[in-house]
Structure formats: structure tokens, C-alpha cells
Tab-separated table of N, CA and C in Angstrom:
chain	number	residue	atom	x	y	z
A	1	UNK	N	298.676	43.652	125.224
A	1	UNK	CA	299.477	44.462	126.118
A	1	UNK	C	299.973	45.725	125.410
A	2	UNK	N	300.997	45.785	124.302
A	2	UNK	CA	300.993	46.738	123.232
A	2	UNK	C	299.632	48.034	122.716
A	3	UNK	N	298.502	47.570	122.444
A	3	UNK	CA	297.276	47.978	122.304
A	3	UNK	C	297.246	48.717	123.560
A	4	UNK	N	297.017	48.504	125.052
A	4	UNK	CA	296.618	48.997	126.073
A	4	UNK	C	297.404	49.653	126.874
A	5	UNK	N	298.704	49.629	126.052
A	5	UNK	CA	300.321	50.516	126.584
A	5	UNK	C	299.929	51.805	125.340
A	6	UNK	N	299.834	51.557	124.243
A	6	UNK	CA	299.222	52.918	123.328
A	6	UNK	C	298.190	53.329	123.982
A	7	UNK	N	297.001	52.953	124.527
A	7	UNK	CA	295.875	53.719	124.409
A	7	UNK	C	296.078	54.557	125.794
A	8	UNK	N	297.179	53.727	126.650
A	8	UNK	CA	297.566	54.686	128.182
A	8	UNK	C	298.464	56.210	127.368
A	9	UNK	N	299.414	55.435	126.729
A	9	UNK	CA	299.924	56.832	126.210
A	9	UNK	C	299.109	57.658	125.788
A	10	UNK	N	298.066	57.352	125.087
A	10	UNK	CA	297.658	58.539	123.979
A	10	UNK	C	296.501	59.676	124.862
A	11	UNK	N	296.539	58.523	126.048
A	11	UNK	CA	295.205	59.436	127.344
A	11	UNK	C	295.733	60.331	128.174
A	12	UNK	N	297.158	59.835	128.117
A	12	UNK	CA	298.562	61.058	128.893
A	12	UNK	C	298.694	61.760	128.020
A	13	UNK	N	298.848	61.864	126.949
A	13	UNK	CA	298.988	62.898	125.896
A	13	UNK	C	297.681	63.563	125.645
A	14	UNK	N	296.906	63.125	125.857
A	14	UNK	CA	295.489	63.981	125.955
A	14	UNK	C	294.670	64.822	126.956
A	15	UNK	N	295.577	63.789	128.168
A	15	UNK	CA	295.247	64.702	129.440
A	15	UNK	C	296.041	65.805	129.277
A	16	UNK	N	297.448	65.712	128.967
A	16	UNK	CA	298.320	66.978	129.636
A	16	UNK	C	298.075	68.088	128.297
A	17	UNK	N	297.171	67.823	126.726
A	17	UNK	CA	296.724	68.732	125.865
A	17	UNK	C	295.617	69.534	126.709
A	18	UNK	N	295.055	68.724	127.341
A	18	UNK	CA	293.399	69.230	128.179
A	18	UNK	C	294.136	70.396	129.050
A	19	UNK	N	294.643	69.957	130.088
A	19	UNK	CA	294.964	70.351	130.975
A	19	UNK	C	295.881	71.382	130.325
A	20	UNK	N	296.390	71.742	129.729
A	20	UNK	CA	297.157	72.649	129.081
A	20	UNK	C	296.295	73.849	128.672
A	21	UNK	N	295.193	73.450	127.844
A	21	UNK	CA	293.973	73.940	127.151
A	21	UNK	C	293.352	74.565	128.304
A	22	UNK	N	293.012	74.416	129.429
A	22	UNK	CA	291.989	74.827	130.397
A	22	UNK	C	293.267	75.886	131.458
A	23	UNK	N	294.102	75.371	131.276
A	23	UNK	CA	295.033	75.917	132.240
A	23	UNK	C	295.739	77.621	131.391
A	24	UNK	N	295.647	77.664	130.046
A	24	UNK	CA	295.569	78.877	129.130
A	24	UNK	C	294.018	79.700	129.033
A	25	UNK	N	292.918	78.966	129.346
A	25	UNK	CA	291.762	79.635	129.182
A	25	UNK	C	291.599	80.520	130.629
A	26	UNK	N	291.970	79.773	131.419
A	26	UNK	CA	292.163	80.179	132.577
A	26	UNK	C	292.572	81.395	133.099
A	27	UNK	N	293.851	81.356	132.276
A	27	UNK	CA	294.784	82.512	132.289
A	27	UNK	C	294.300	83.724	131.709
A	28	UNK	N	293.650	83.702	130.807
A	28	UNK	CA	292.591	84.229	129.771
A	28	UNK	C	291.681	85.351	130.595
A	29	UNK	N	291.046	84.404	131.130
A	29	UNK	CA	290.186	84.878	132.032
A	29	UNK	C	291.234	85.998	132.782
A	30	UNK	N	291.989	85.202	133.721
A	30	UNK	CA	292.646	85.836	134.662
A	30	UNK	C	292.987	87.437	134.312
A	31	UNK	N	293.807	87.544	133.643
A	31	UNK	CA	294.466	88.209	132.968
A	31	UNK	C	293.086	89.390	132.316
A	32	UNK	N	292.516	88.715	131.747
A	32	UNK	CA	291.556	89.926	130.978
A	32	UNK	C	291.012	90.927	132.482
A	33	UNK	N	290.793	90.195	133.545
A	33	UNK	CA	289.385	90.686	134.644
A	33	UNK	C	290.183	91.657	135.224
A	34	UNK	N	291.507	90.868	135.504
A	34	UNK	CA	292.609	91.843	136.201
A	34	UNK	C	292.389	92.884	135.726
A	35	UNK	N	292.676	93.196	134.258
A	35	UNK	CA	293.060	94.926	134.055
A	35	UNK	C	291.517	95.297	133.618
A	36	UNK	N	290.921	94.393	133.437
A	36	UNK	CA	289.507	95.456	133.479
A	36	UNK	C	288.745	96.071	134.655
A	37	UNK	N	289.567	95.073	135.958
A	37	UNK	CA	289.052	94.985	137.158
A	37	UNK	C	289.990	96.623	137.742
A	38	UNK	N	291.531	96.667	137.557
A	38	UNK	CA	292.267	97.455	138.297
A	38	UNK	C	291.588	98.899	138.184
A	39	UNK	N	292.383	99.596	138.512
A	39	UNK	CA	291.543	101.178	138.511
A	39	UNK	C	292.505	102.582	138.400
A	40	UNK	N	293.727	101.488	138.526
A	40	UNK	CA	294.719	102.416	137.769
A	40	UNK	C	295.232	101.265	136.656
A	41	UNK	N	296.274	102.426	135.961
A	41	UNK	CA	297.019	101.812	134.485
A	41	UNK	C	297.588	100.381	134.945
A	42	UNK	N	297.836	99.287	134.003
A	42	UNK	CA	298.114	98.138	134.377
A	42	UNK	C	299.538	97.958	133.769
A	43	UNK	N	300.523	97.792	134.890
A	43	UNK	CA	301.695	97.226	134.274
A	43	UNK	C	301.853	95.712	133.851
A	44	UNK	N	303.376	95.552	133.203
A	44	UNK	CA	303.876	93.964	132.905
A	44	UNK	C	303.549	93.093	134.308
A	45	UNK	N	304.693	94.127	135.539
A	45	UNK	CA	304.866	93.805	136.727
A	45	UNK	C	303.687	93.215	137.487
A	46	UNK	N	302.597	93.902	137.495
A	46	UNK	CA	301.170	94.149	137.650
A	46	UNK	C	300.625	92.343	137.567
A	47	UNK	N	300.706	92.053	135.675
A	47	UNK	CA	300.493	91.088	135.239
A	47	UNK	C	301.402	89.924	135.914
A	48	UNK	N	302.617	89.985	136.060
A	48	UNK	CA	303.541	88.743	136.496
A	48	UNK	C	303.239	88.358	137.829
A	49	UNK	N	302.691	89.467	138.732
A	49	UNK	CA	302.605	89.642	140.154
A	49	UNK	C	301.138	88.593	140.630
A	50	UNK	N	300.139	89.238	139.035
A	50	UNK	CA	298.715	87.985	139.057
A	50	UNK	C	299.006	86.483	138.784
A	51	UNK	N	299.883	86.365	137.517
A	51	UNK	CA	299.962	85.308	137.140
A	51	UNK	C	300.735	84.190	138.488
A	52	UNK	N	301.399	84.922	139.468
A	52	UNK	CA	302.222	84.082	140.672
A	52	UNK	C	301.105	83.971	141.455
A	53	UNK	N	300.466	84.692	141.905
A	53	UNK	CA	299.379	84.846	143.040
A	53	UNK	C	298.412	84.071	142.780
A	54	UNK	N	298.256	83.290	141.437
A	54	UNK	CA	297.102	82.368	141.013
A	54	UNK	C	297.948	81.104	140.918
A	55	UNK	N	299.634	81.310	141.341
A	55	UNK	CA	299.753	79.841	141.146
A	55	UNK	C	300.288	79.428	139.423
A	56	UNK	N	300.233	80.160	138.923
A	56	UNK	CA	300.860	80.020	137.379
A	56	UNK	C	302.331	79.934	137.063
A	57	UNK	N	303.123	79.517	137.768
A	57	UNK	CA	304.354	79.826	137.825
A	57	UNK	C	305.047	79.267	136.946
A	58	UNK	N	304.391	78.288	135.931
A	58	UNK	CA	305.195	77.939	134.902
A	58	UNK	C	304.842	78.749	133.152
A	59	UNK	N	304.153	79.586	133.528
A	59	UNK	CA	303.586	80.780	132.165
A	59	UNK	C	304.522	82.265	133.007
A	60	UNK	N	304.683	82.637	131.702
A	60	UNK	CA	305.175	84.095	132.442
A	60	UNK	C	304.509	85.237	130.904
A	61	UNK	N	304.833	86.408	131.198
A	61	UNK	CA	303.943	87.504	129.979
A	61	UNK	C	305.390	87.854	129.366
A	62	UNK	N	305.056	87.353	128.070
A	62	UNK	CA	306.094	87.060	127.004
A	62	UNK	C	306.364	88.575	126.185
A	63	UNK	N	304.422	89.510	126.351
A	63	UNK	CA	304.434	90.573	125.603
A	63	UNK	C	303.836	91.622	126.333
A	64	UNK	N	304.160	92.406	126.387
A	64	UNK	CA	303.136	93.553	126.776
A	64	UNK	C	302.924	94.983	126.095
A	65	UNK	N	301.991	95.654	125.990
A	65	UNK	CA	301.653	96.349	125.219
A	65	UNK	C	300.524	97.414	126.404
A	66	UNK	N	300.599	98.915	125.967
A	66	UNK	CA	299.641	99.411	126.386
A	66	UNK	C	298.961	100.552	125.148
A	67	UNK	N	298.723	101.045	124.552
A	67	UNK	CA	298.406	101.776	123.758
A	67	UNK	C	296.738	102.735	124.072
A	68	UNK	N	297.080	104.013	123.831
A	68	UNK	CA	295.665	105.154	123.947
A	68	UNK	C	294.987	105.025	122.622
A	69	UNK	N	293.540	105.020	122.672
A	69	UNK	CA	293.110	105.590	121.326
A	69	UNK	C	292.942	106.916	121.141
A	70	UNK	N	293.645	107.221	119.942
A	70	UNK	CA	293.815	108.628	119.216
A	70	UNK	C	292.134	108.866	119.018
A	71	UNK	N	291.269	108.075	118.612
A	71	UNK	CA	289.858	108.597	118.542
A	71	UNK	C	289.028	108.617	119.367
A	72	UNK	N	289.200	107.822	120.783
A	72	UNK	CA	287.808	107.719	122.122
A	72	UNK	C	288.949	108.623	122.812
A	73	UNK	N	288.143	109.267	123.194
A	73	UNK	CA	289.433	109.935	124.900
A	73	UNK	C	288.968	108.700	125.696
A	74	UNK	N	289.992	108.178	126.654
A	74	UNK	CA	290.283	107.525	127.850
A	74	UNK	C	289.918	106.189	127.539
A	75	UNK	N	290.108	105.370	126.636
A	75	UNK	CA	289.945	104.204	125.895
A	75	UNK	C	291.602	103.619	125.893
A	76	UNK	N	291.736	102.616	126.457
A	76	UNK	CA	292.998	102.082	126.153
A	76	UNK	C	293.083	100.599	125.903
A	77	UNK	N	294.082	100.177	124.987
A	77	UNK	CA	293.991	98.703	124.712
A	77	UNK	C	294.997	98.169	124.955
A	78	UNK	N	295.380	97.372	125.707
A	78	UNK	CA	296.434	96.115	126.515
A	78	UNK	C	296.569	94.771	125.292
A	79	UNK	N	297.468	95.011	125.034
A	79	UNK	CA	297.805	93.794	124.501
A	79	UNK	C	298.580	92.802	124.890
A	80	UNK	N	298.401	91.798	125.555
A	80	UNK	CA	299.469	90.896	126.231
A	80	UNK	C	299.531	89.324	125.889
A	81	UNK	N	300.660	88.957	125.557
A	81	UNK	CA	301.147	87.734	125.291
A	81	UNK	C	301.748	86.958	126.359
A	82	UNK	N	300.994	85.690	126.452
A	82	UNK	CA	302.073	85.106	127.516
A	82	UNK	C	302.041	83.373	127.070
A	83	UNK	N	302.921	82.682	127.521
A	83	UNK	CA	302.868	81.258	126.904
A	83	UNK	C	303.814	80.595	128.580
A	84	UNK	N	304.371	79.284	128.360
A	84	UNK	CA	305.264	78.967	129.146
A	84	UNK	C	306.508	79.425	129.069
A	85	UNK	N	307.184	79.624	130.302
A	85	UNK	CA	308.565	79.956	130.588
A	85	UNK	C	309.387	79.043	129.766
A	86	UNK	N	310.459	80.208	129.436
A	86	UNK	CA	311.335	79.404	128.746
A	86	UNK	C	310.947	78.377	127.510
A	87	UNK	N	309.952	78.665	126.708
A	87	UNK	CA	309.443	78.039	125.771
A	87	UNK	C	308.935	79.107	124.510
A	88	UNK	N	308.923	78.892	123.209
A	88	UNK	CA	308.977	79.561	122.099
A	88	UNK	C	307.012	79.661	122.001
A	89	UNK	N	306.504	80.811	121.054
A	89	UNK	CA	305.220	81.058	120.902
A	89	UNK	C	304.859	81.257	122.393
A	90	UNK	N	303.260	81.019	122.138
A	90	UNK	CA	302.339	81.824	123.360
A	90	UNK	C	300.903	81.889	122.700
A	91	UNK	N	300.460	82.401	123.606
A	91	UNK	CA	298.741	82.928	123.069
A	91	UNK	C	299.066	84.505	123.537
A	92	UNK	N	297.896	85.468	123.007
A	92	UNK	CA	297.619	86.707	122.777
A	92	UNK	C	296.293	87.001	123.349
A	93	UNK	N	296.118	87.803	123.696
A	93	UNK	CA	294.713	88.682	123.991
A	93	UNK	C	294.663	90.441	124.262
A	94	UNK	N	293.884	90.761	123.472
A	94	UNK	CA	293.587	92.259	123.842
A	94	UNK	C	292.485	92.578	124.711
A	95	UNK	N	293.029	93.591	125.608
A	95	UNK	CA	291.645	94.336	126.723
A	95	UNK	C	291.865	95.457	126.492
A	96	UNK	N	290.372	95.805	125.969
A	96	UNK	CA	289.740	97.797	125.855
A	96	UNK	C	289.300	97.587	127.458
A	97	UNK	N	289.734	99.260	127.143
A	97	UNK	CA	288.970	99.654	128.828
A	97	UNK	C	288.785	100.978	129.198
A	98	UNK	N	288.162	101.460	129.527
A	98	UNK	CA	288.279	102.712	130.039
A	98	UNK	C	288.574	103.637	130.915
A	99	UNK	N	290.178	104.722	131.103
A	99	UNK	CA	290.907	104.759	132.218
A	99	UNK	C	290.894	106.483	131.806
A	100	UNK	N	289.787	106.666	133.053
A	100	UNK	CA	289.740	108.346	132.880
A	100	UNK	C	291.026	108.922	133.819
């Protein structure tokens, strides 16, 4: 009984790692297509407005960043952090793009 009360725990603890894991790749995705997809400049707002509209309501964008490159004209790189609400760390990703 002991044995088969651990191995339930350790499959709940593995589901909600999975599901955690796929539910950040996700976001990943999300998040990158958005601002490569938009066609004007991409705000925070922009980002928080995707992350609700997909249903993400327990991640929010922890960082945001927009920066020009001084060497391509119309090259810009997004840097955005987001993790769960109200929770410490996050994941990161950068999007180049090109916004004449």
C-alpha cells in the first residue's frame, strides 16, 4: 500500500512537471509568433493581452525589453521574461524582427 501511495505521488509530481514543461513551451511559441506575427511595435500590454486571450492566466510577463540595432536599420530585438504570477524566476526568450 505504501509502495503504490509513492509511486501515485511521484506520477502527480511528474504530471504537474510535464504539464508545466509543455504549458511554458507553449507560451514560447505563443509569445515568439505574436511579435513576429504583429506589424506594428509590440508592447508589454500587447504581450499580457496574448497571454489572457490564450487562457494563460496564471503566467504573466515578468520582463520586457525592446531594443534597435545600432548596426541593421529596422532590426529590433524583444526580450521578454515571463514565469508564474506571483512567483520568483521565469524563463526568457529573445525575438529579432524586422520593423520598417
Amino acid at each position: 500500500m505504501i509502495v503504490s501511495m509513492s509511486l501515485l505521488v511521484a506520477y502527480n509530481r511528474l504530471s504537474n512537471a510535464t504539464q508545466t514543461a509543455v504549458a511554458k513551451e507553449n507560451i514560447r511559441r505563443l509569445l515568439a509568433e505574436f511579435v513576429e506575427h504583429k506589424n506594428d511595435p509590440v508592447t508589454q500590454n500587447d504581450l499580457d493581452k496574448a497571454l489572457e486571450d490564450a487562457e494563460y492566466s496564471e503566467y504573466e510577463i515578468k520582463l520586457f525589453s525592446r531594443t534597435e540595432s545600432q548596426e541593421l536599420s529596422d532590426l529590433v530585438v524583444y526580450r521578454i521574461g515571463f514565469g508564474i504570477v506571483n512567483s520568483s524566476g521565469g524563463d526568457e526568450l529573445y525575438v529579432s524582427k524586422y520593423e520598417p
